[in-house]
Short mmCIF file of C-alpha atoms and ligand atoms in Angstrom, two decimals:
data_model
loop_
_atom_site.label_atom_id
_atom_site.label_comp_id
_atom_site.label_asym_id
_atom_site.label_seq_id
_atom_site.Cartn_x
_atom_site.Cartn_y
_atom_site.Cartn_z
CA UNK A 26 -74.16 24.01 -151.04
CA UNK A 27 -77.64 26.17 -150.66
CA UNK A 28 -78.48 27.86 -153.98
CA UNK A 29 -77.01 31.50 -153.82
CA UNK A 30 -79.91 34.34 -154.22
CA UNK A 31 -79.60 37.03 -156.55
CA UNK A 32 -81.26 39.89 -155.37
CA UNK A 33 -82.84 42.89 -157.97
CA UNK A 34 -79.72 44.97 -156.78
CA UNK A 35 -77.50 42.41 -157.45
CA UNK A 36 -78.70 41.74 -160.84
CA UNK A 37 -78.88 45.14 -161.64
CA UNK A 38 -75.64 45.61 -160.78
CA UNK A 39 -74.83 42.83 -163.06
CA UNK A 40 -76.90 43.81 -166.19
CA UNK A 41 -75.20 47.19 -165.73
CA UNK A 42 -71.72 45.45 -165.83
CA UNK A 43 -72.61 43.51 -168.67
CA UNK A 44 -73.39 46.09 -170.64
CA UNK A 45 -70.55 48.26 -169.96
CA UNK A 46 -67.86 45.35 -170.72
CA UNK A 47 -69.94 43.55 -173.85
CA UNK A 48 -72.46 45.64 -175.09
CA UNK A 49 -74.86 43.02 -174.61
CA UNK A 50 -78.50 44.35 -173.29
CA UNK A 51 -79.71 42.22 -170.03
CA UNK A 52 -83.29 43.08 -169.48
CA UNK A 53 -85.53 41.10 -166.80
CA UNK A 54 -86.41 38.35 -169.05
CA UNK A 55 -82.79 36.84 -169.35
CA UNK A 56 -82.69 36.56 -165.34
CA UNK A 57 -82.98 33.39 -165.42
CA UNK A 58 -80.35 32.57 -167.21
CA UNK A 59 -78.35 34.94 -165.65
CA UNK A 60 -78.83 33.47 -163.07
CA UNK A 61 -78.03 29.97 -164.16
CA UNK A 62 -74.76 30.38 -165.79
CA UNK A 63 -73.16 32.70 -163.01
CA UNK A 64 -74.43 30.40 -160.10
CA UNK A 65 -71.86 27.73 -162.25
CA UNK A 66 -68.92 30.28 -161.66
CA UNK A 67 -69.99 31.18 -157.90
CA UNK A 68 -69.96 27.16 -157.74
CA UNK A 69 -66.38 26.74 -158.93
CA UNK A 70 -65.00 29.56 -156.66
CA UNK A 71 -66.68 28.36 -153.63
CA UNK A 72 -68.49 31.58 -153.19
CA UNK A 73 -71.45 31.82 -151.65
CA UNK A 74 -72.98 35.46 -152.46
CA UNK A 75 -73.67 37.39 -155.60
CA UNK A 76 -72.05 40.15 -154.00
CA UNK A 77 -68.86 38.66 -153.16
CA UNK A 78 -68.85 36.98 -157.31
CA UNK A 79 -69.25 40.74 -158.76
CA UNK A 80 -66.41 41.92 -156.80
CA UNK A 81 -63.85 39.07 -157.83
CA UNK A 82 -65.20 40.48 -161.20
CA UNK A 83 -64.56 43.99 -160.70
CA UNK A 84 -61.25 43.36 -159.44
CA UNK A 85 -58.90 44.31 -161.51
CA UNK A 86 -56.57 41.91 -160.57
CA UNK A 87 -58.36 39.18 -161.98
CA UNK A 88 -58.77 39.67 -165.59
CA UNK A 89 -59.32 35.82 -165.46
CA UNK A 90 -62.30 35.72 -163.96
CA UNK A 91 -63.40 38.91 -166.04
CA UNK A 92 -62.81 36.66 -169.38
CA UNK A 93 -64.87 33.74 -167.88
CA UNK A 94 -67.37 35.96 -166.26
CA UNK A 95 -68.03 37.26 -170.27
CA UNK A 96 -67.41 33.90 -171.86
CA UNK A 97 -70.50 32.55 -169.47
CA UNK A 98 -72.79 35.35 -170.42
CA UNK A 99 -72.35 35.32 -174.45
CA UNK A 100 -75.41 33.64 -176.64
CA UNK A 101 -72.83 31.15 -178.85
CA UNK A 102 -75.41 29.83 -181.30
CA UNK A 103 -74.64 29.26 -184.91
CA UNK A 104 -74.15 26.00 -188.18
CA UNK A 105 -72.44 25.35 -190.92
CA UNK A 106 -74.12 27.09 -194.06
CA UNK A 107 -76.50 29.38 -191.39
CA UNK A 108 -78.35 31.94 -193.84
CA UNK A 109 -77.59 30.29 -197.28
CA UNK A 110 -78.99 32.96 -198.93
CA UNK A 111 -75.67 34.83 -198.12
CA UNK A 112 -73.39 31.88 -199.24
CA UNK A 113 -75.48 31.88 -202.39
CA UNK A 114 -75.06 35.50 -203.24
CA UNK A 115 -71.01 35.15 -202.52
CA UNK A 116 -70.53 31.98 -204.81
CA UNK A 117 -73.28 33.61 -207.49
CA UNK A 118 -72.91 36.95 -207.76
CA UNK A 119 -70.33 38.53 -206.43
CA UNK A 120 -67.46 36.05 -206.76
CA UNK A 121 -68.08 35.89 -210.98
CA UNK A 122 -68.14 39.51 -210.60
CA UNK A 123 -65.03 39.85 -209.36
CA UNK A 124 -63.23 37.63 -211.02
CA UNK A 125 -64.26 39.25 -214.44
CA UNK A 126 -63.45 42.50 -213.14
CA UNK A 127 -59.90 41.62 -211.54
CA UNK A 128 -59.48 39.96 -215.85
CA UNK A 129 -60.27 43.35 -216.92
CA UNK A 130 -57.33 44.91 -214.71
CA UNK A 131 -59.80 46.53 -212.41
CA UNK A 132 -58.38 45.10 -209.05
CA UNK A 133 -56.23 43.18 -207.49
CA UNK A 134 -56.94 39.14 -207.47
CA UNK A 135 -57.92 39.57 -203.36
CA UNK A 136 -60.25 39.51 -201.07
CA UNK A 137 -60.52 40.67 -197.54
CA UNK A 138 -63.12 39.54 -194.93
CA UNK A 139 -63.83 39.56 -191.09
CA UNK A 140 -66.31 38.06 -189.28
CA UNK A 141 -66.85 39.78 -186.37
CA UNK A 142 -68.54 37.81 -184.06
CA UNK A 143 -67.70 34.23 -185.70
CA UNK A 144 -68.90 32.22 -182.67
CA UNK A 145 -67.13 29.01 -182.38
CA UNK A 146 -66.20 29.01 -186.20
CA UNK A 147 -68.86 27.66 -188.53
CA UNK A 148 -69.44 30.69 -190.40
CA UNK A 149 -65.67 31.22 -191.23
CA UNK A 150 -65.09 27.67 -192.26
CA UNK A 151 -68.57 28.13 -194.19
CA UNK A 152 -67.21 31.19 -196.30
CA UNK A 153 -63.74 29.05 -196.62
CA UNK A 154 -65.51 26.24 -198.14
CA UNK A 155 -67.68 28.54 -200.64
CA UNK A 156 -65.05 30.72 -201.61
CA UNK A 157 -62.75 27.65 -201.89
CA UNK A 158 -65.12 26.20 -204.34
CA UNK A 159 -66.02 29.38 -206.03
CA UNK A 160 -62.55 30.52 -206.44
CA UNK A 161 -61.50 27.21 -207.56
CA UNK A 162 -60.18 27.73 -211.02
CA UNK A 163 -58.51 30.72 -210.06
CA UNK A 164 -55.81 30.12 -208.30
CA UNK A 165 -54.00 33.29 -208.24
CA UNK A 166 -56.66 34.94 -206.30
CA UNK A 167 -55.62 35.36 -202.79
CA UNK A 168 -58.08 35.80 -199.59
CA UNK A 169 -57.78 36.30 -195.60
CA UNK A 170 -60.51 36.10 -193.10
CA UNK A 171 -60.26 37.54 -189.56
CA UNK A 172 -62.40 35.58 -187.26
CA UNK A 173 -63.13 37.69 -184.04
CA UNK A 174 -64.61 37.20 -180.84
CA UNK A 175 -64.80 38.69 -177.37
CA UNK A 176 -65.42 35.06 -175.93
CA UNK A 177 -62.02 33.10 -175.41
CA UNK A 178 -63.51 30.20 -175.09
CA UNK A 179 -65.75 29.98 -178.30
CA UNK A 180 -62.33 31.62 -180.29
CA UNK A 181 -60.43 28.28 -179.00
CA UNK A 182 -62.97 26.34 -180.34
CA UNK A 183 -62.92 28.10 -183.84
CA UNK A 184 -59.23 27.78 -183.92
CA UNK A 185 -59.31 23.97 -183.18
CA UNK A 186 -62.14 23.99 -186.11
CA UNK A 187 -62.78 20.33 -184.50
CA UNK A 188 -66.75 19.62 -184.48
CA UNK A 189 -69.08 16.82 -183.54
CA UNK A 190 -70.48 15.33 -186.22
CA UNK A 191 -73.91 16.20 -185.55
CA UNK A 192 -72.86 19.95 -186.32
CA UNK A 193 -71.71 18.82 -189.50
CA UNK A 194 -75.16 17.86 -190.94
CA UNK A 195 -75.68 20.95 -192.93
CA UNK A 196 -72.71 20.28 -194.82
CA UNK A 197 -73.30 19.10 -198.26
CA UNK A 198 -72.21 15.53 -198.17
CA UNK A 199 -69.34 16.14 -201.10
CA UNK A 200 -68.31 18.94 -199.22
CA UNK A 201 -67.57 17.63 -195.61
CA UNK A 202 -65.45 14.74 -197.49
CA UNK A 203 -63.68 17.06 -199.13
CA UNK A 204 -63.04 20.07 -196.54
CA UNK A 205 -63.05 18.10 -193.33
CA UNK A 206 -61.08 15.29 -191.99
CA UNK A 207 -63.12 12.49 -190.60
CA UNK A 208 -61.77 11.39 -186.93
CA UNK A 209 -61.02 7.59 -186.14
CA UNK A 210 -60.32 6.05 -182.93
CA UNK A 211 -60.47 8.01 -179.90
CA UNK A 212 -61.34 11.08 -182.00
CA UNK A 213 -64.35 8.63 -183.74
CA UNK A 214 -67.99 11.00 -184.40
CA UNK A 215 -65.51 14.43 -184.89
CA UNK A 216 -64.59 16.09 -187.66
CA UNK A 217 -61.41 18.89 -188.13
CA UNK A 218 -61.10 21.13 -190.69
CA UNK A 219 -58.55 20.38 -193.23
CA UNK A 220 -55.46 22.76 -193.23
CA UNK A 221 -56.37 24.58 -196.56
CA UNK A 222 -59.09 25.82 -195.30
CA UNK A 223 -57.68 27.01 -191.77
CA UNK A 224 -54.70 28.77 -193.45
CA UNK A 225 -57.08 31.66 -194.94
CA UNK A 226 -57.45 32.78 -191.15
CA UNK A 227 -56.32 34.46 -188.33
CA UNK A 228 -58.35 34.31 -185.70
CA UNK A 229 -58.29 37.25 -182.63
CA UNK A 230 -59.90 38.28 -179.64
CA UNK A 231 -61.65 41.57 -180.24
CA UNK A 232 -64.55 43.10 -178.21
CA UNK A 233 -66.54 44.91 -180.85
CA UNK A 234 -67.16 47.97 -178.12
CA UNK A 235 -63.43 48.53 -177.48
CA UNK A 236 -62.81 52.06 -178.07
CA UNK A 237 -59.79 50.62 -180.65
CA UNK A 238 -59.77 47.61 -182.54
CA UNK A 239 -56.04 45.91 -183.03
CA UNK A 240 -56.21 45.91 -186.77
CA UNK A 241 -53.69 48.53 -188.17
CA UNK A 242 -55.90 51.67 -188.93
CA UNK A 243 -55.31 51.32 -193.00
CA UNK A 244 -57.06 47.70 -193.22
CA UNK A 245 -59.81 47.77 -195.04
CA UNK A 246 -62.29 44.68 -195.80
CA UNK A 247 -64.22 44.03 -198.94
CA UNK A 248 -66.54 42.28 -196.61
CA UNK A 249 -67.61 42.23 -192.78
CA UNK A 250 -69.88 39.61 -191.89
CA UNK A 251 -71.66 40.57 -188.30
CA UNK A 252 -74.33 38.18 -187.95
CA UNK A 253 -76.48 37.68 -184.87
CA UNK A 254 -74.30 39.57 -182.78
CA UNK A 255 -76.02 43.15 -182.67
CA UNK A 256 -79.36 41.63 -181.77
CA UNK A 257 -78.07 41.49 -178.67
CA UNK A 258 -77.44 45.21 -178.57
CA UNK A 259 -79.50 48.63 -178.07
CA UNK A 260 -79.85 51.38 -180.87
CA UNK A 261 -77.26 53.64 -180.01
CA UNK A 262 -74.44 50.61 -179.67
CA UNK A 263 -75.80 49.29 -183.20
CA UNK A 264 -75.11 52.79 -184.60
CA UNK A 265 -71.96 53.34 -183.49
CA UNK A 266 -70.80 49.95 -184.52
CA UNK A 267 -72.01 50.55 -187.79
CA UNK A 268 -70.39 53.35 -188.59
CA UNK A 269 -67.36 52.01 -187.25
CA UNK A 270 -67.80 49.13 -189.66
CA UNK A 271 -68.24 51.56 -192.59
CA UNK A 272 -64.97 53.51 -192.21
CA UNK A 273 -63.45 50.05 -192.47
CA UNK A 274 -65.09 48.96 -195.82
CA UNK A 275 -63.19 49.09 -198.73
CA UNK A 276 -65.38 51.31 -201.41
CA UNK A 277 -68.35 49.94 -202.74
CA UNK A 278 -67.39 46.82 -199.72
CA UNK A 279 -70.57 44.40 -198.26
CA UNK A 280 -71.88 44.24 -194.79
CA UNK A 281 -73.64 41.02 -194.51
CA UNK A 282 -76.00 41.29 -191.17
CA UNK A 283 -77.93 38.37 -189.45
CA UNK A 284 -81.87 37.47 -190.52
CA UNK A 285 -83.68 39.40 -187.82
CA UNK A 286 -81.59 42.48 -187.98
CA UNK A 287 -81.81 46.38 -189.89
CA UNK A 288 -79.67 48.99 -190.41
CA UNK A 289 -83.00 50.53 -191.21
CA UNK A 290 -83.52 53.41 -189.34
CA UNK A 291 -79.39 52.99 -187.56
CA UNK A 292 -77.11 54.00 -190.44
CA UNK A 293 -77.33 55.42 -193.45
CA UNK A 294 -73.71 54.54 -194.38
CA UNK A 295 -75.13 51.57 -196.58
CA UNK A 296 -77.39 50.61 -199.47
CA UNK A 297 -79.33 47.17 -199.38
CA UNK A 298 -78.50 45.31 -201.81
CA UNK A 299 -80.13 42.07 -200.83
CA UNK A 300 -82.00 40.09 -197.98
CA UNK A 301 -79.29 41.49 -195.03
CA UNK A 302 -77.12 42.43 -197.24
CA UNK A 303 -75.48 45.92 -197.67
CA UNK A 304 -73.39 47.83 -199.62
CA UNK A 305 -71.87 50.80 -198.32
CA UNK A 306 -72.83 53.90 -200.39
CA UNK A 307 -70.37 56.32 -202.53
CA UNK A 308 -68.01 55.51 -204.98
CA UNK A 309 -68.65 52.74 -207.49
CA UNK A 310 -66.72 49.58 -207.29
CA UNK A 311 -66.35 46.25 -208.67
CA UNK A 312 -67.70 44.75 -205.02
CA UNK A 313 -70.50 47.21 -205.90
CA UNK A 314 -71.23 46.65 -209.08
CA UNK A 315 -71.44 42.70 -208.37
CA UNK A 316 -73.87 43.63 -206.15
C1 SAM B 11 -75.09 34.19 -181.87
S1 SAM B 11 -73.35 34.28 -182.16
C2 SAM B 11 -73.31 34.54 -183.92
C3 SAM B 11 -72.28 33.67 -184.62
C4 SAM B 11 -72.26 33.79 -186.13
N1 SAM B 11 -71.92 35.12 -186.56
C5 SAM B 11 -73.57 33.35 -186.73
O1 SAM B 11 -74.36 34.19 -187.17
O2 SAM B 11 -73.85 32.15 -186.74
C6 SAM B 11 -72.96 35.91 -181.51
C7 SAM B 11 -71.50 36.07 -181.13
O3 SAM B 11 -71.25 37.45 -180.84
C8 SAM B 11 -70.28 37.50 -179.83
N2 SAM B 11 -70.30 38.83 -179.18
C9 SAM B 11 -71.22 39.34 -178.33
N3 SAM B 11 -70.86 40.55 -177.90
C10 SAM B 11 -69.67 40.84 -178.50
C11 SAM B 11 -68.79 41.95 -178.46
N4 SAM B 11 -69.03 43.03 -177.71
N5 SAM B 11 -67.67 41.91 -179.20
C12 SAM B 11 -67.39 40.82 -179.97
N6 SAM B 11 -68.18 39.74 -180.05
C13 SAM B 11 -69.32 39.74 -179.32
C14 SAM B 11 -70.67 36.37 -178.90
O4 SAM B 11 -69.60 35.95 -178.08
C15 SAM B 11 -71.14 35.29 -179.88
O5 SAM B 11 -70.14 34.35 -180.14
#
């Protein structure tokens, strides 16, 4: 089969689409790969023209192809333990913090978190580990994590929470015996996350630019991790997200962000309160205090 062309209009059109359904900013210098990763789904349809690929897309009658269409264009990349620093904080600070102030009668032994953006799982499974061994001789506290993604295909993944064992090497040794199932035999070189770490989350599909999220409008998080996901974004989207993200932070709750991104400048909804991460301003809390 003759490599399809994609023409400026075409790709245009494209970037425009992408944009509208993800958020995600497509500027010349990503045509390449553009280019690359839709070619694979013109490929698998047997279609032979950009053209005829953005109106399967369009159609509304294939939401399929829609899903796979944003699953090929999504950057996936992420590790175990990506940003210590963050980890760090959670099993230093603010985890002691908490657990003196929820002693004192202050609040409730709980914790809820969502990563929004969680890739194919690592960063869950990360926080699952450190809170596991943070939280360790307290068993009465109690925490969720909502993992969220608009990619299907990186979701499945995180749900599986089965990894090669190259992914695994910036897991403490200690720590991948103890959290993580070691595969034999046909599953030999894997590893799967052991059940007490998977039953802290829910995972769910959830594009961050949908006009409503499907969390019931009272849930509030005492912390949103969204790292590496607006760097993909322009201003105005960051903004809005942000602010969305503060009117679902508990008082005093933490917005941990990824290492080459601000809210300097995009929302003044927060405080920082460490290297990306943020506290969002107003009333005084125990979450703030520990930070
Ligand atoms: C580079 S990964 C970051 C993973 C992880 N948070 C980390 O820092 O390692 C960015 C993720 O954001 C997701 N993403 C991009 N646009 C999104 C949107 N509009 N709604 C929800 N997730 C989105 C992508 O699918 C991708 O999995």
């Amino acid at each position: 089969m003759e490599e399809p062309e994609l023409t400026d209009k075409e790709f245009a059109k494209f970037s425009d689409l992408i944009y509208q359904l993800t958020g995600i900013v497509i500027n010349e210098g990503k045509r390449q790969l553009v280019l690359s990763r839709l070619t694979k789904r013109l490929r698998l349809h047997k279609i032979t023209s950009f053209s005829e690929y953005y109106d399967l897309v369009t159609n509304s009658r294939d939401s399929e192809e829609q899903s796979a269409f944003i699953n090929s264009i999504t950057t996936n990349k992420t590790d175990f333990f990506r940003e210590p620093h963050h980890f760090d904080f959670i099993a230093k600070e603010l985890v002691p913090s908490l657990v003196q102030s929820a002693r004192r009668g202050e609040r409730a032994p709980k914790l809820r978190v969502w990563h929004a953006g969680c890739s194919t799982g690592e960063e869950p499974y990360t926080l699952g580990v450190t809170l596991s061994e943070a939280l360790a001789a307290h068993p009465d506290w109690n925490w969720r994590q909502l993992a969220s993604d608009i990619d299907t295909n990186v979701l499945a993944h995180a749900e599986r929470g089965v990894y090669e064992e190259s992914r695994t090497d910036t897991i403490a040794p200690s720590l991948l015996r103890k959290y993580f199932l070691r595969g034999v035999g046909e599953r030999e070189g894997h590893y799967k996350v052991r059940r007490e770490l998977q039953e802290h989350l829910t995972f769910r599909q959830v594009n961050l630019l949908d006009p409503a999220w499907p969390m019931k409008a009272d849930t509030k998080f005492d912390i949103i991790f969204c790292r590496n996901v607006v760097i993909y974004f322009d201003k105005p989207t960051q903004k809005r997200l942000f602010e969305r993200f503060a009117a679902r932070l508990a008082p005093g709750g933490l917005l941990f962000i990824g290492h080459s991104e601000s809210l300097l400048g995009i929302s003044d909804a927060f405080d920082a309160c460490g290297q990306t991460i943020y506290r969002l301003s107003g009333s005084a809390s125990t979450l703030e205090k520990a930070a």
